[in-house]
Amino acid sequence: MIALEGVSKRYGGQTVVDDVSLALGGEGVTALIGPNGAGKSTLFGLVGRLVRPDAGRVTVDGLDVATTPSQELARRVAVLRQDNHVAARLTVQDLVEFGRFPHSRGRLTVDDRDHVERAVAHLGLEGYRDRFLDELSGGQRQRASIAMVLAQDTRYVLLDEPLNNLDLRHMGETMRLVREMADVLGKRVVTVLHDVNSAAAYADRIVAMRDGRVVADAPARDVMRPEVLADVYDTTVDVREIDGRPVALYYG
Amino acid sequence: MTALSAPPASTPAPARPRRTGLGVLVGVLLVLLAGVSLFVGVSDVSPASVLGDGPAAFLLVASRIPRTVALVLAGASLGIAGLIMQMLVRNRFVEPSTTGVTEFATLGMLATIVLAPGMPVAGKTAVAALSGLLGTWVFLRVVRAVPVRSLVLVPLVGIVLGGVVGAVTTFVAYRLDLLQSLAQWSQGSFAGVVQGRYEFVWLAGVMVVVAWLAADRFSVIGLGEEFATNLGLHHRRVVAIGMVVVAVITASVLVTAGLVPFLGLVVPNVVSLVIGDNVRRSIPWVAVLGAVFVVACDVLARVLRFPYEIPLSVVVGIIGAALFLWLLLRRRSRAH
Ligand SMILES: Nc1ncnc2c1ncn2[C@@H]1O[C@H](COP(=O)(O)OP(=O)(O)OP(=O)(O)O)[C@@H](O)[C@H]1O
Ligand SMILES: [Mg+2]
């Protein structure tokens, strides 16, 4: 379980995460939604020990993030950041292999290689493994990054806007992959999504943030209501039922 | 994409650009060049003449072998110092001489001459390495503080920093009538390398081994602090190791031969184009090509105006600058 207890983070005078207490990782897939600047990425940074809280405590399986060795945490939580551009000239294969670093420290075992192979296959990257990252399209690069955290093989996987740059087909495939990571591999995935319909279709639970606070936290269906979404995003959202699924309409 | 429930039937060993043939070629080239370096010079030393106890054999052991060894170690280690800096800063255009590190190390050496003239070379090297370390630290701090991430601006910051420190050094040397010593260091040359006066360059060799052992860590650092932290790497610790490697290499080459510019810039960039930035894979290439580059330039420096020697830094500067320009133009012609 990932637990945040009274966690706050301030930048200058601005409180970007405001006294948040939250348990994540109980369900298979949790979607984190909220407007730009709500504090979603900062929350991930707090869990991924990239951001130090000004108040409160973050624990992973009871281990305090502030005091537990980084390598120990890296075997439990993988965080893919929103801005995951890699400037180094690495091949797809290299990047995915670095996902095994917390386990192997660079010396890959047969088991490590299996994880790498599976991750490459799951993201459909077999044809690209020897390509340098700077020779890929944005969506292919994004998939390579997801393959890396998949190879890391942690119980908790935090994905910050994994659908960035993906086309229609790969959006669907990535969300199905997220679902399978939870259902088949037993992982706990928390993912930031801007598309509430993807969140409703694939997540078990939706946590909504606004101005650094959690303003809604419920099973997906209960968050998909016009009044809840209007409150989160501060704009009118229509929700219709299509084939028994709630669909938010936010165009026009 | 395939379903998670169906693991791939077999796990083939990954095929990747290894470039074995090219590697063998470069290795042979280094051996050949080293051979030439042993037998080129004012005094006649030929393979036949060294058999026996004559002056040729003495010259070989006392001067030519140390010189060649120093060239190989300096070339290999300077290339790696550049590579490591580029990983730490995540910028292709940094190396010790574009980040103020060399200037700091030079200032350290000057300080030993002024304050402790009788200090043995070991002490001088240590002081130079420490002030080089200070230089790396200052540079990293400045780069962190100044919000520039631009490929060209970061080394520019370093060059300005180096310029300031260099000016101070020159001023002090000028006031104390030490400009001649200063000129000697700023003009890299291996002409003074003889047995008993070059051994500190082995320290640089040791740092090459350290860099090799930590290769994967440097690759991960090259992914950026966020990736590195996610993968459980202690970012600061690895940066500290890298800083020590860079500073010791810079100082020990400086003490042995003086400034050898551009190498740390050009060699890792060429290797990056062909092999990529996985340090474990690129480090042997950088080491061997760095050595080839310096040995070749030194042989050229010795034969171009035979029997006189041109300073090595002049030859390295001209060839290095040309290569660097080519790299820049090539880069521009690509889309990003
Ligand atoms: N390093 C920083 N220094 C100062 N302010 C910051 C920093 N990082 C984030 N902020 C501010 O904190 C707030 C929350 O940022 P955060 O990145 O967590 O938002 P987000 O919910 O992920 O938004 P988005 O959907 O746009 O990614 C923003 O107002 C942002 O400007
Ligand atoms: Mg964000």
XYZ file of N, CA and C in Angstrom, chain A residues 113-241:
387
model
N 16.683 -10.958 -18.377
C 16.482 -10.938 -19.834
C 15.042 -11.313 -20.193
N 14.469 -12.279 -19.453
C 13.079 -12.660 -19.690
C 12.147 -11.474 -19.483
N 12.368 -10.768 -18.387
C 11.529 -9.596 -18.117
C 11.656 -8.570 -19.240
N 12.864 -8.358 -19.694
C 13.097 -7.392 -20.766
C 12.378 -7.827 -22.036
N 12.549 -9.109 -22.378
C 11.914 -9.615 -23.598
C 10.399 -9.454 -23.528
N 9.823 -9.817 -22.391
C 8.371 -9.713 -22.246
C 7.920 -8.269 -22.379
N 8.641 -7.366 -21.736
C 8.245 -5.964 -21.788
C 8.323 -5.440 -23.216
N 9.382 -5.788 -23.929
C 9.520 -5.349 -25.320
C 8.360 -5.891 -26.146
N 8.015 -7.176 -25.921
C 6.936 -7.791 -26.690
C 5.586 -7.151 -26.356
N 5.330 -6.915 -25.077
C 4.030 -6.370 -24.681
C 3.774 -5.000 -25.270
N 4.821 -4.220 -25.451
C 4.634 -2.886 -26.002
C 4.801 -2.890 -27.519
N 4.918 -4.071 -28.095
C 5.011 -4.176 -29.550
C 6.245 -3.488 -30.107
N 7.365 -3.629 -29.424
C 8.562 -2.897 -29.836
C 9.631 -3.812 -30.449
N 9.248 -5.056 -30.793
C 10.271 -5.996 -31.298
C 11.001 -5.428 -32.500
N 10.261 -4.767 -33.351
C 10.886 -4.264 -34.570
C 11.780 -3.056 -34.355
N 11.742 -2.518 -33.144
C 12.463 -1.261 -32.914
C 13.607 -1.399 -31.927
N 13.893 -2.625 -31.483
C 14.778 -2.727 -30.320
C 16.165 -2.133 -30.544
N 16.669 -2.188 -31.763
C 18.009 -1.654 -31.993
C 18.000 -0.217 -32.506
N 16.820 0.379 -32.541
C 16.739 1.785 -32.954
C 17.135 2.686 -31.798
N 17.835 3.773 -32.116
C 18.102 4.771 -31.094
C 16.816 5.531 -30.793
N 16.674 5.966 -29.529
C 15.431 6.634 -29.125
C 15.172 7.890 -29.945
N 16.267 8.562 -30.353
C 16.050 9.799 -31.121
C 15.698 9.504 -32.582
N 15.582 8.226 -32.893
C 15.134 7.881 -34.242
C 13.709 7.336 -34.231
N 12.986 7.560 -33.106
C 11.620 7.052 -32.989
C 10.627 8.200 -33.015
N 9.382 7.866 -33.267
C 8.334 8.874 -33.162
C 8.009 9.077 -31.681
N 7.295 10.155 -31.384
C 6.979 10.460 -29.990
C 6.231 9.330 -29.296
N 5.294 8.729 -30.012
C 4.503 7.656 -29.422
C 5.324 6.392 -29.197
N 6.226 6.116 -30.148
C 7.095 4.942 -29.979
C 8.018 5.136 -28.784
N 8.499 6.372 -28.618
C 9.352 6.666 -27.457
C 8.588 6.472 -26.162
N 7.345 6.922 -26.164
C 6.504 6.784 -24.978
C 6.317 5.310 -24.632
N 6.116 4.499 -25.656
C 5.945 3.063 -25.418
C 7.225 2.447 -24.885
N 8.375 2.933 -25.373
C 9.655 2.411 -24.873
C 9.796 2.725 -23.379
N 9.368 3.924 -22.980
C 9.450 4.287 -21.560
C 8.536 3.406 -20.725
N 7.329 3.133 -21.247
C 6.416 2.269 -20.502
C 7.005 0.860 -20.394
N 7.643 0.398 -21.474
C 8.284 -0.923 -21.431
C 9.346 -0.959 -20.345
N 10.058 0.167 -20.180
C 11.089 0.209 -19.148
C 10.488 -0.002 -17.761
N 9.415 0.714 -17.425
C 8.840 0.540 -16.083
C 8.167 -0.825 -15.938
N 7.704 -1.379 -17.065
C 7.134 -2.723 -16.994
C 8.236 -3.735 -16.652
N 9.407 -3.560 -17.268
C 10.538 -4.463 -16.997
C 11.009 -4.317 -15.553
N 10.779 -3.159 -14.991
C 11.204 -2.931 -13.600
C 10.462 -3.869 -12.642
N 9.290 -4.328 -13.086
C 8.547 -5.371 -12.390
C 8.328 -5.068 -10.911
N 7.681 -3.945 -10.654
C 7.385 -3.562 -9.278
C 5.909 -3.827 -8.991
N 5.582 -3.950 -7.709
C 4.177 -4.151 -7.374
C 3.361 -2.901 -7.704
N 3.941 -1.739 -7.430
C 3.221 -0.495 -7.702
C 3.812 0.180 -8.924
N 2.939 0.597 -9.827
C 3.394 1.287 -11.028
C 2.630 2.601 -11.122
N 3.370 3.708 -11.146
C 2.754 5.025 -11.252
C 3.063 5.605 -12.626
N 2.034 5.873 -13.396
C 2.234 6.384 -14.748
C 1.640 7.789 -14.847
N 2.468 8.753 -15.182
C 1.977 10.124 -15.306
C 1.682 10.422 -16.772
N 0.435 10.450 -17.098
C -0.039 10.682 -18.462
C 0.605 9.750 -19.483
N 0.359 8.452 -19.323
C 0.981 7.491 -20.251
C 0.409 7.579 -21.662
N -0.722 8.240 -21.821
C -1.337 8.308 -23.153
C -0.807 9.467 -23.979
N 0.074 10.254 -23.368
C 0.720 11.346 -24.106
C 1.265 10.848 -25.436
N 0.965 11.571 -26.497
C 1.559 11.274 -27.797
C 1.056 9.998 -28.462
N 0.132 9.280 -27.828
C -0.287 8.026 -28.444
C -1.475 8.233 -29.369
N -1.479 7.467 -30.449
C -2.612 7.544 -31.368
C -3.768 6.715 -30.813
N -4.896 6.764 -31.522
C -6.123 6.116 -31.070
C -5.904 4.646 -30.727
N -5.245 3.957 -31.647
C -5.048 2.530 -31.444
C -4.147 2.273 -30.239
N -3.045 3.011 -30.152
C -2.103 2.752 -29.071
C -2.627 3.237 -27.726
N -3.525 4.233 -27.758
C -4.177 4.634 -26.511
C -4.967 3.461 -25.955
N -5.772 2.873 -26.815
C -6.577 1.725 -26.393
C -5.692 0.573 -25.939
N -4.641 0.294 -26.701
C -3.779 -0.842 -26.358
C -3.047 -0.602 -25.048
N -2.629 0.655 -24.837
C -1.905 0.950 -23.595
C -2.830 0.809 -22.396
N -4.077 1.287 -22.552
C -5.002 1.159 -21.425
C -5.351 -0.302 -21.165
N -5.463 -1.089 -22.225
C -5.705 -2.525 -22.016
C -4.493 -3.168 -21.340
N -3.302 -2.728 -21.726
C -2.082 -3.238 -21.089
C -2.086 -2.908 -19.600
N -2.486 -1.663 -19.284
C -2.565 -1.249 -17.880
C -3.529 -2.164 -17.122
N -4.632 -2.434 -17.773
C -5.643 -3.306 -17.167
C -5.058 -4.705 -16.910
N -4.334 -5.217 -17.918
C -3.749 -6.553 -17.779
C -2.645 -6.588 -16.733
N -1.895 -5.500 -16.626
C -0.858 -5.442 -15.602
C -1.494 -5.683 -14.238
N -2.693 -5.132 -14.067
C -3.391 -5.315 -12.795
C -4.008 -6.711 -12.703
N -4.714 -7.120 -13.766
C -5.503 -8.349 -13.676
C -4.655 -9.606 -13.803
N -3.643 -9.563 -14.684
C -2.856 -10.774 -14.932
C -1.616 -10.826 -14.048
N -0.939 -9.699 -13.937
C 0.313 -9.698 -13.171
C 0.115 -9.269 -11.722
N -1.089 -8.879 -11.372
C -1.369 -8.512 -9.989
C -0.718 -7.219 -9.539
N -0.387 -6.361 -10.471
C 0.227 -5.087 -10.083
C -0.857 -4.089 -9.684
N -0.409 -3.050 -9.007
C -1.294 -1.958 -8.660
C -0.860 -0.745 -9.459
N -1.727 -0.314 -10.374
C -1.348 0.769 -11.259
C -2.103 2.034 -10.875
N -1.375 3.118 -10.712
C -2.000 4.423 -10.513
C -1.582 5.278 -11.699
N -2.553 5.821 -12.408
C -2.188 6.547 -13.612
C -2.912 7.885 -13.714
N -2.156 8.907 -14.031
C -2.747 10.214 -14.277
C -3.339 10.197 -15.678
N -4.587 10.585 -15.800
C -5.230 10.620 -17.110
C -5.952 11.944 -17.274
N -5.890 12.494 -18.479
C -6.695 13.687 -18.731
C -8.014 13.328 -19.385
N -8.011 12.159 -20.056
C -9.228 11.722 -20.720
C -10.087 10.965 -19.723
N -11.130 11.626 -19.201
C -11.942 10.984 -18.158
C -12.662 9.743 -18.677
N -12.881 9.695 -19.990
C -13.553 8.502 -20.527
C -12.659 7.280 -20.469
N -11.351 7.486 -20.725
C -10.412 6.375 -20.531
C -10.410 5.963 -19.075
N -10.421 6.947 -18.200
C -10.418 6.648 -16.768
C -11.653 5.822 -16.408
N -12.810 6.240 -16.911
C -14.055 5.542 -16.577
C -14.061 4.132 -17.147
N -13.483 3.969 -18.335
C -13.547 2.676 -19.000
C -12.587 1.662 -18.389
N -11.443 2.125 -17.894
C -10.412 1.158 -17.490
C -10.066 1.158 -16.002
N -10.467 2.222 -15.274
C -10.034 2.280 -13.874
C -11.110 1.737 -12.948
N -10.655 1.183 -11.817
C -11.604 0.734 -10.799
C -12.013 1.888 -9.909
N -11.058 2.792 -9.733
C -11.288 3.883 -8.784
C -10.739 5.160 -9.410
N -11.422 6.252 -9.178
C -10.928 7.531 -9.686
C -10.710 8.467 -8.500
N -9.514 9.036 -8.462
C -9.215 10.061 -7.466
C -9.092 11.377 -8.224
N -9.841 12.374 -7.791
C -9.789 13.666 -8.483
C -9.149 14.701 -7.578
N -8.217 15.464 -8.143
C -7.564 16.526 -7.371
C -7.903 17.879 -7.955
N -7.884 18.854 -7.087
C -8.046 20.225 -7.539
C -7.372 21.120 -6.510
N -6.579 22.049 -6.970
C -5.862 22.976 -6.084
C -5.142 22.265 -4.937
N -4.519 21.152 -5.250
C -3.699 20.476 -4.248
C -4.464 19.600 -3.275
N -5.778 19.536 -3.425
C -6.577 18.705 -2.528
C -7.280 17.605 -3.297
N -7.592 16.520 -2.587
C -8.401 15.459 -3.173
C -9.855 15.874 -3.017
N -10.558 16.070 -4.153
C -11.941 16.540 -4.063
C -12.955 15.435 -4.349
N -12.464 14.329 -4.917
C -13.367 13.191 -5.116
C -12.538 11.935 -5.104
N -13.070 10.872 -4.546
C -12.331 9.614 -4.466
C -13.376 8.524 -4.325
N -13.649 7.834 -5.444
C -14.755 6.888 -5.435
C -14.601 5.914 -6.592
N -15.410 4.856 -6.611
C -15.430 3.988 -7.795
C -15.718 4.813 -9.038
N -15.131 4.386 -10.160
C -15.170 5.197 -11.379
C -16.570 5.731 -11.698
N -17.551 4.852 -11.609
C -18.903 5.234 -12.003
C -19.446 6.418 -11.171
N -19.057 6.446 -9.915
C -19.589 7.497 -9.045
C -18.938 8.859 -9.299
N -17.767 8.845 -9.882
C -17.124 10.124 -10.196
C -17.637 10.667 -11.526
N -18.113 9.753 -12.374
C -18.590 10.161 -13.697
C -19.984 10.749 -13.616
N -20.132 11.841 -12.879
C -21.408 12.531 -12.789
C -21.160 13.979 -13.171
N -22.125 14.580 -13.835
C -21.925 15.970 -14.297
C -21.526 16.896 -13.157
N -22.186 16.757 -11.987
C -21.907 17.717 -10.923
C -20.502 17.512 -10.345
N -20.043 16.248 -10.271
C -18.698 15.984 -9.752
C -17.642 16.523 -10.724
N -17.809 16.177 -12.006
C -16.828 16.611 -12.997
C -16.809 18.125 -13.140
N -17.981 18.731 -13.060
C -18.057 20.194 -13.158
C -17.289 20.831 -12.008
N -17.386 20.214 -10.855
C -16.692 20.752 -9.690
C -15.181 20.580 -9.835
N -14.762 19.411 -10.354
C -13.328 19.153 -10.504
C -12.718 20.093 -11.540
N -13.359 20.180 -12.691
C -12.744 20.912 -13.808
C -13.251 22.333 -13.950
N -14.245 22.709 -13.169
C -14.753 24.059 -13.227
C -15.282 24.404 -14.621
N -15.971 23.448 -15.208
C -16.575 23.685 -16.507
C -17.739 22.712 -16.643
N -18.687 23.009 -17.519
C -19.821 22.092 -17.623
C -19.462 20.860 -18.434
N -19.834 19.726 -17.893
C -19.574 18.454 -18.574
C -20.877 17.678 -18.576
N -21.194 17.193 -19.754
C -22.393 16.390 -19.883
C -21.988 14.914 -19.790
N -22.757 14.098 -19.078
C -22.435 12.676 -19.032
C -23.620 11.890 -19.562
N -23.336 11.052 -20.593
C -24.401 10.219 -21.172
C -24.079 8.759 -20.954
N -25.084 7.975 -20.992
C -24.886 6.537 -20.900
C -24.876 5.962 -22.304
